[in-house]
Short mmCIF file of C-alpha atoms and ligand atoms in Angstrom, two decimals:
data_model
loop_
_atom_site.label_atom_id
_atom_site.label_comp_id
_atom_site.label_asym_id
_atom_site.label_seq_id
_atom_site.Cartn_x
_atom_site.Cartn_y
_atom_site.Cartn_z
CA UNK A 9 78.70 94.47 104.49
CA UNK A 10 79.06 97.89 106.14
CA UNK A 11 75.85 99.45 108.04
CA UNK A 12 74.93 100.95 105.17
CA UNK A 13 75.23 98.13 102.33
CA UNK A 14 78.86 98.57 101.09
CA UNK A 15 80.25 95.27 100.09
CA UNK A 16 83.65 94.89 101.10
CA UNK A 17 86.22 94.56 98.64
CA UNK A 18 89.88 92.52 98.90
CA UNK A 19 92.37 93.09 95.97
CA UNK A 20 95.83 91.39 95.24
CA UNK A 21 98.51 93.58 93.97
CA UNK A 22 101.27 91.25 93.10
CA UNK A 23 103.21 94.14 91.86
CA UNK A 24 106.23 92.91 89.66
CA UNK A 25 106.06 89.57 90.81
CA UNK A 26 104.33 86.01 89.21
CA UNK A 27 105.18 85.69 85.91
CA UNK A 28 102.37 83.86 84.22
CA UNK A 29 103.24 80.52 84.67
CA UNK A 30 103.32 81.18 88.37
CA UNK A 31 100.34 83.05 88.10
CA UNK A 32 98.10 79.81 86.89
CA UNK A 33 99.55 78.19 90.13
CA UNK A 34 98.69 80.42 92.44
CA UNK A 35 95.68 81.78 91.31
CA UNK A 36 94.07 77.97 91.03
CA UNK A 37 95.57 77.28 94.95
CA UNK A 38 93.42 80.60 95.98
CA UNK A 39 90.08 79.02 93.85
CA UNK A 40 90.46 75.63 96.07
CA UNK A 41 90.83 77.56 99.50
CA UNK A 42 87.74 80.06 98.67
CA UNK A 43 83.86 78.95 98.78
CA UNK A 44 80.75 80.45 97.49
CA UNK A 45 80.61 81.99 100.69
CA UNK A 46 83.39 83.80 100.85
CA UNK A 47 82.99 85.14 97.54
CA UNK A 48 79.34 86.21 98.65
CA UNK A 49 80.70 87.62 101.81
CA UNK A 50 83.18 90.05 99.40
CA UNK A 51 84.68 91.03 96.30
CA UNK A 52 88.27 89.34 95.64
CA UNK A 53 90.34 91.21 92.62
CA UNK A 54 93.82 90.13 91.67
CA UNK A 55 96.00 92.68 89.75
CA UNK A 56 99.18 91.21 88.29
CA UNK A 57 101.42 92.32 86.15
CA UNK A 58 100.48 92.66 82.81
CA UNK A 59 102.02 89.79 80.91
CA UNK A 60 99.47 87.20 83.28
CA UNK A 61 96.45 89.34 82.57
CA UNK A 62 95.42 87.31 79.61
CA UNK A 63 96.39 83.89 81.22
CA UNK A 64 94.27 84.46 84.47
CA UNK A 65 91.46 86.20 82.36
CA UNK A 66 92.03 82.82 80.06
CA UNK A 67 91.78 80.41 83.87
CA UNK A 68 89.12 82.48 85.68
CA UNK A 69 86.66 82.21 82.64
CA UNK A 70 87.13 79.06 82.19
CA UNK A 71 86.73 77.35 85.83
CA UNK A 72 84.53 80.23 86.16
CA UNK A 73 86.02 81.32 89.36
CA UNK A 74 85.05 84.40 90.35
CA UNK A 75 87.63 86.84 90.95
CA UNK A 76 87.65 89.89 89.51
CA UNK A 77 91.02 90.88 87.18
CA UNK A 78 92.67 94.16 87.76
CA UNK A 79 95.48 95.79 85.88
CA UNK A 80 98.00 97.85 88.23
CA UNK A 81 98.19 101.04 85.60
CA UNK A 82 97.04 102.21 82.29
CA UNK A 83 97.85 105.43 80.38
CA UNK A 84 94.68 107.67 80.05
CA UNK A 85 94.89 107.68 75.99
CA UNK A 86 93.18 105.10 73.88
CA UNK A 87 96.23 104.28 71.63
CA UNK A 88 99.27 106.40 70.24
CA UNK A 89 102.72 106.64 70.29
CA UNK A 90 103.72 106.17 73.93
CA UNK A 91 106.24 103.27 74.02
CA UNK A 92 105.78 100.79 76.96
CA UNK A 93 102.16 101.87 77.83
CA UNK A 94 99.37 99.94 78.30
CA UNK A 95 95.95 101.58 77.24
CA UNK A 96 92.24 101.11 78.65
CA UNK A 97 90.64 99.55 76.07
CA UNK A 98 93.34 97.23 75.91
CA UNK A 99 92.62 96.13 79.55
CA UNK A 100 89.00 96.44 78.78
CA UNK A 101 89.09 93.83 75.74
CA UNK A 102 90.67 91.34 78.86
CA UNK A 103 87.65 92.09 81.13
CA UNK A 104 89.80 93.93 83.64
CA UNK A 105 87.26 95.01 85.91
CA UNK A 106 89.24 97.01 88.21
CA UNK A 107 92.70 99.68 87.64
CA UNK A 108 94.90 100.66 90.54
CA UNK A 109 95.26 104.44 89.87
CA UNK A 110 98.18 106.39 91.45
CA UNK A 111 99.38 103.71 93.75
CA UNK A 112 102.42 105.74 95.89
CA UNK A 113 104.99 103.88 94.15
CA UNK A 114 103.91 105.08 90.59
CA UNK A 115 103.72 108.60 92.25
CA UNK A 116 107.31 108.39 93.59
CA UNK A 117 109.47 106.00 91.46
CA UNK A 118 107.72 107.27 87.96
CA UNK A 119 106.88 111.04 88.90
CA UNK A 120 102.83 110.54 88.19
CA UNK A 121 101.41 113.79 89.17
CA UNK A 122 98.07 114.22 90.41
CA UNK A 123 96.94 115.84 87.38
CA UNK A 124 97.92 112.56 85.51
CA UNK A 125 96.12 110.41 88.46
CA UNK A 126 93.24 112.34 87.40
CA UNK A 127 93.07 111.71 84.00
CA UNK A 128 93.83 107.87 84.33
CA UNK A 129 90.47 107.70 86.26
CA UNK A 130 88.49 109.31 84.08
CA UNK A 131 90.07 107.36 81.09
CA UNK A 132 88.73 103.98 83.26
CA UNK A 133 85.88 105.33 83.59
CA UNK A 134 85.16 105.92 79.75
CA UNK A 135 85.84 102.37 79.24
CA UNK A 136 83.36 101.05 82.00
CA UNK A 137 86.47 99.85 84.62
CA UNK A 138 86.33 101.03 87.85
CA UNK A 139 89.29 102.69 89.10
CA UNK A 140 91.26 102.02 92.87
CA UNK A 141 92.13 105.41 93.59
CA UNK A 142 95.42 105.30 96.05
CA UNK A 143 96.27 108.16 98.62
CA UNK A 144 98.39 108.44 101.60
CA UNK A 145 100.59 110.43 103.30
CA UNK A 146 104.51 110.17 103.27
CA UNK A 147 106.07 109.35 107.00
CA UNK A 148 106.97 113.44 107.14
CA UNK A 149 104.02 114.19 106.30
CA UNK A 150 102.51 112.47 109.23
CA UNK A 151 104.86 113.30 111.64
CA UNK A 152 104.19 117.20 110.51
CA UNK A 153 100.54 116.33 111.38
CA UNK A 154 99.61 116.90 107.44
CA UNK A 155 97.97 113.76 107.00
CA UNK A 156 94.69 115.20 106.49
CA UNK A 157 95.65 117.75 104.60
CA UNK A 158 97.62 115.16 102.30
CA UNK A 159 94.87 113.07 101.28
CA UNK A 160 92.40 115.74 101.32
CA UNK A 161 94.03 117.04 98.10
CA UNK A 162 95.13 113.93 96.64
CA UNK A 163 91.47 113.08 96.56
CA UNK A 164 90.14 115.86 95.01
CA UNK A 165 92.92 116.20 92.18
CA UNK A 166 91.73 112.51 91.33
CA UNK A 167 88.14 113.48 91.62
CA UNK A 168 88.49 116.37 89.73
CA UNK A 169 85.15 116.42 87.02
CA UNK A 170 84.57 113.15 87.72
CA UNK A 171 80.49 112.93 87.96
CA UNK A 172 78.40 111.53 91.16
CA UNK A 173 77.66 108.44 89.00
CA UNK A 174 80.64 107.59 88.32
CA UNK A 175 82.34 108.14 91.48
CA UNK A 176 80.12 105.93 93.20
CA UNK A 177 81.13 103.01 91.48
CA UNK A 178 85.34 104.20 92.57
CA UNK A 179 86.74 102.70 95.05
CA UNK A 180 89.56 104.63 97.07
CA UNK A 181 92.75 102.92 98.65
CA UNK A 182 94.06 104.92 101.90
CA UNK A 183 97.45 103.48 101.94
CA UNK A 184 99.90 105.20 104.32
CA UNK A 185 103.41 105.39 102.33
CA UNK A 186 105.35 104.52 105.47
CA UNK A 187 103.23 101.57 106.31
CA UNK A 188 103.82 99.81 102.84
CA UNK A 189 106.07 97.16 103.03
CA UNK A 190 107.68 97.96 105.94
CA UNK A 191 105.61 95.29 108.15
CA UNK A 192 104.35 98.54 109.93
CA UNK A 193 100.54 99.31 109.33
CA UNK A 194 98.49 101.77 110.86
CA UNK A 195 96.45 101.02 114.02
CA UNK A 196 92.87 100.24 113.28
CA UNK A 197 91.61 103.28 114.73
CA UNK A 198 93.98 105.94 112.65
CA UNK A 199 93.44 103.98 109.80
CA UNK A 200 89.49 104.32 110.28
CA UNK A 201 89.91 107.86 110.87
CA UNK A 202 91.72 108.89 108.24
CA UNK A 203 89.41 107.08 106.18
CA UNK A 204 86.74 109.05 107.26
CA UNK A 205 88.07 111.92 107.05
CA UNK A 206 88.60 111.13 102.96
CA UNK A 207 84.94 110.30 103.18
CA UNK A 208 84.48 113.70 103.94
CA UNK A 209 86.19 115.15 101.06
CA UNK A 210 84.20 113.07 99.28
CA UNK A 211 81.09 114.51 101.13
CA UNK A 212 81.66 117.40 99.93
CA UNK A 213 81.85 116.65 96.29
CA UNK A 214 79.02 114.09 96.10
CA UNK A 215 77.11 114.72 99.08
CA UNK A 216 75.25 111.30 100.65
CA UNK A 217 76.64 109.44 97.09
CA UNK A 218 80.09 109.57 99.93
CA UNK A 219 78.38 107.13 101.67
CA UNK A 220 78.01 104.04 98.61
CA UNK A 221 82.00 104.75 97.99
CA UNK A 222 84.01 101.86 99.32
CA UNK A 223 87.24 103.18 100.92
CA UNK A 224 89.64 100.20 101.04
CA UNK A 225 92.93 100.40 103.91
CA UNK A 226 96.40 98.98 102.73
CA UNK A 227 99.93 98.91 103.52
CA UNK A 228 101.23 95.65 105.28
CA UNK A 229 97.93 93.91 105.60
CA UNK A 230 98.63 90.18 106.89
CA UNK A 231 96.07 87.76 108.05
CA UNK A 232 97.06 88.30 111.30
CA UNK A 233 95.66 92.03 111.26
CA UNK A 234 93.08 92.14 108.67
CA UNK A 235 89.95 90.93 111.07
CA UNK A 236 90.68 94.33 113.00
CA UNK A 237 90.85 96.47 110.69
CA UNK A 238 87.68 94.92 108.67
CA UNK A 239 85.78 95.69 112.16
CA UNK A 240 86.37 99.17 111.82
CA UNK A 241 83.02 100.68 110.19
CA UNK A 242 84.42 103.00 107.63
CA UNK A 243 87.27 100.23 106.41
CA UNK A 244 85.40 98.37 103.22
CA UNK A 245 88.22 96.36 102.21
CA UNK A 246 91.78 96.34 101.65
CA UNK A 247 94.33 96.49 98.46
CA UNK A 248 97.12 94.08 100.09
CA UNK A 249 100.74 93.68 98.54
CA UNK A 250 103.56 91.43 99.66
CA UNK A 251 100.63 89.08 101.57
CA UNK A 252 98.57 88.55 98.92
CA UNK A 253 101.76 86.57 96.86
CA UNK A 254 100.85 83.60 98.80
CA UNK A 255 97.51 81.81 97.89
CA UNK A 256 97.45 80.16 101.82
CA UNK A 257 97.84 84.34 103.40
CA UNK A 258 95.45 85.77 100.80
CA UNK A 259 92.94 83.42 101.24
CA UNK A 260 93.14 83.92 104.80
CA UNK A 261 92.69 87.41 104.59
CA UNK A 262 90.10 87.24 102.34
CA UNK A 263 88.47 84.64 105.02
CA UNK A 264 89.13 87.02 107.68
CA UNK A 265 85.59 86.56 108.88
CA UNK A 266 86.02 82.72 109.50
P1 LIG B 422 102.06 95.81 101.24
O1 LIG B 422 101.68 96.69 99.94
O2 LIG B 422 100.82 95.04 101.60
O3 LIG B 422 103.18 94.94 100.80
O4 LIG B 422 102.44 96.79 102.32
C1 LIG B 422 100.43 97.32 99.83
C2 LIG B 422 100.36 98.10 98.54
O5 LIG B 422 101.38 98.70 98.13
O6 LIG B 422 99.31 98.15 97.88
#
């Protein structure tokens, strides 16, 4: 818990990988390796792919093992013609608790634009999910000394009319574009600051509500580095991607306080 009271929170994205099968397997290996305690100690979401979101919701309710499901997308409509989408409500019926909105590779590979980043939060919002904002700068953009600027207005695009309530039940993922995937993350200390320095956008919008929003770090997270960044005070959590594929690593991160 940070000084304030905000509980950190670890999510899986598995990206296209697992198919649902796989999913069961992995997903019940992660339940033995995690206690009450660690649980307690933090929130653990897994977003798969779609096609396992039924089949974990189906396993978690079950054992009753308390991770949380997250989807990876959604479209910000309810239902229409819009082949290959998935819609909130849909999600919502599978008690997704948590969608990744505007993660960098949606931005780059499938051209989502702010403006659509913005309306996919608001549309998780209206159906009681709580969105994981993404932002980060591209490796240019850091070298330029932009990074600031970068997030900055990624953050308020996604933010846009989005209410003090509601944004304080958001949570934000500062993922540096060049650090995912590449097995090169950002130091502990940059990551922290650029962290706060999103906190400060979201000063300004909210005012002290800033303060209750839990700003996650991602982009190569590993159990080897997760117990430094957690000890920074304004990292809450982090969204973790090619480690979080093996139940032994995720659990590890998630235990990163052991
Ligand atoms: P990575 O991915 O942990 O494999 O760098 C993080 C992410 O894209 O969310």
């Amino acid at each position: 818990m940070s000084a304030v009271g905000r509980m950190p929170i670890i999510a899986a994205n598995w990206k296209m990988h697992h198919d649902h099968l796989v999913a069961i397997q992995v997903v019940q290996k992660l339940s033995y390796r995690l206690e009450a305690d660690d649980y307690a100690a933090c929130d653990v979401v897994i977003a798969p792919p779609f096609t396992d979101l039924r089949t974990i919701q189906t396993l978690t309710e079950s054992d009753n093992i308390p991770i949380a499901l997250g989807a990876q997308n959604c479209h910000w409509k309810d239902d229409g013609a819009f082949t290959g989408e998935v819609s909130p409500p849909m999600l919502a019926k599978l008690n997704v608790s948590y969608v990744i909105v505007g993660h960098s590779e949606r931005r780059q590979l499938f051209g989502e634009t702010d403006e659509m980043v913005n309306a996919k939060v608001k549309a998780v919002f209206r159906h009681e999910m709580t969105p994981i904002v993404c932002v980060g700068e591209t490796l240019d953009e850091r070298e330029a000394g932009r990074t600031d600027e970068r997030v900055d207005s990624q953050a308020r695009a996604a933010f846009d009319g989005v209410k003090g309530p509601e944004a304080l039940r958001c949570v934000v993922a500062y993922e540096p574009i060049w650090a995912i995937g590449t097995g090169r993350n950002a130091t502990p200390e940059d990551a922290n600051t650029t962290i706060a320095s999103i906190r400060g956008v979201l000063r300004s919008l909210y005012g002290d509500t800033a303060d209750q929003i839990r700003i996650q770090y991602g982009g190569s997270v590993k159990p080897g580095n997760i117990a430094d960044l957690m000890a920074m005070p304004e990292i809450d959590g982090a969204l973790v991607g090619g480690a979080s594929l093996d139940p032994d690593d995720f659990a590890r991160i998630v235990r990163y306080r052991v």
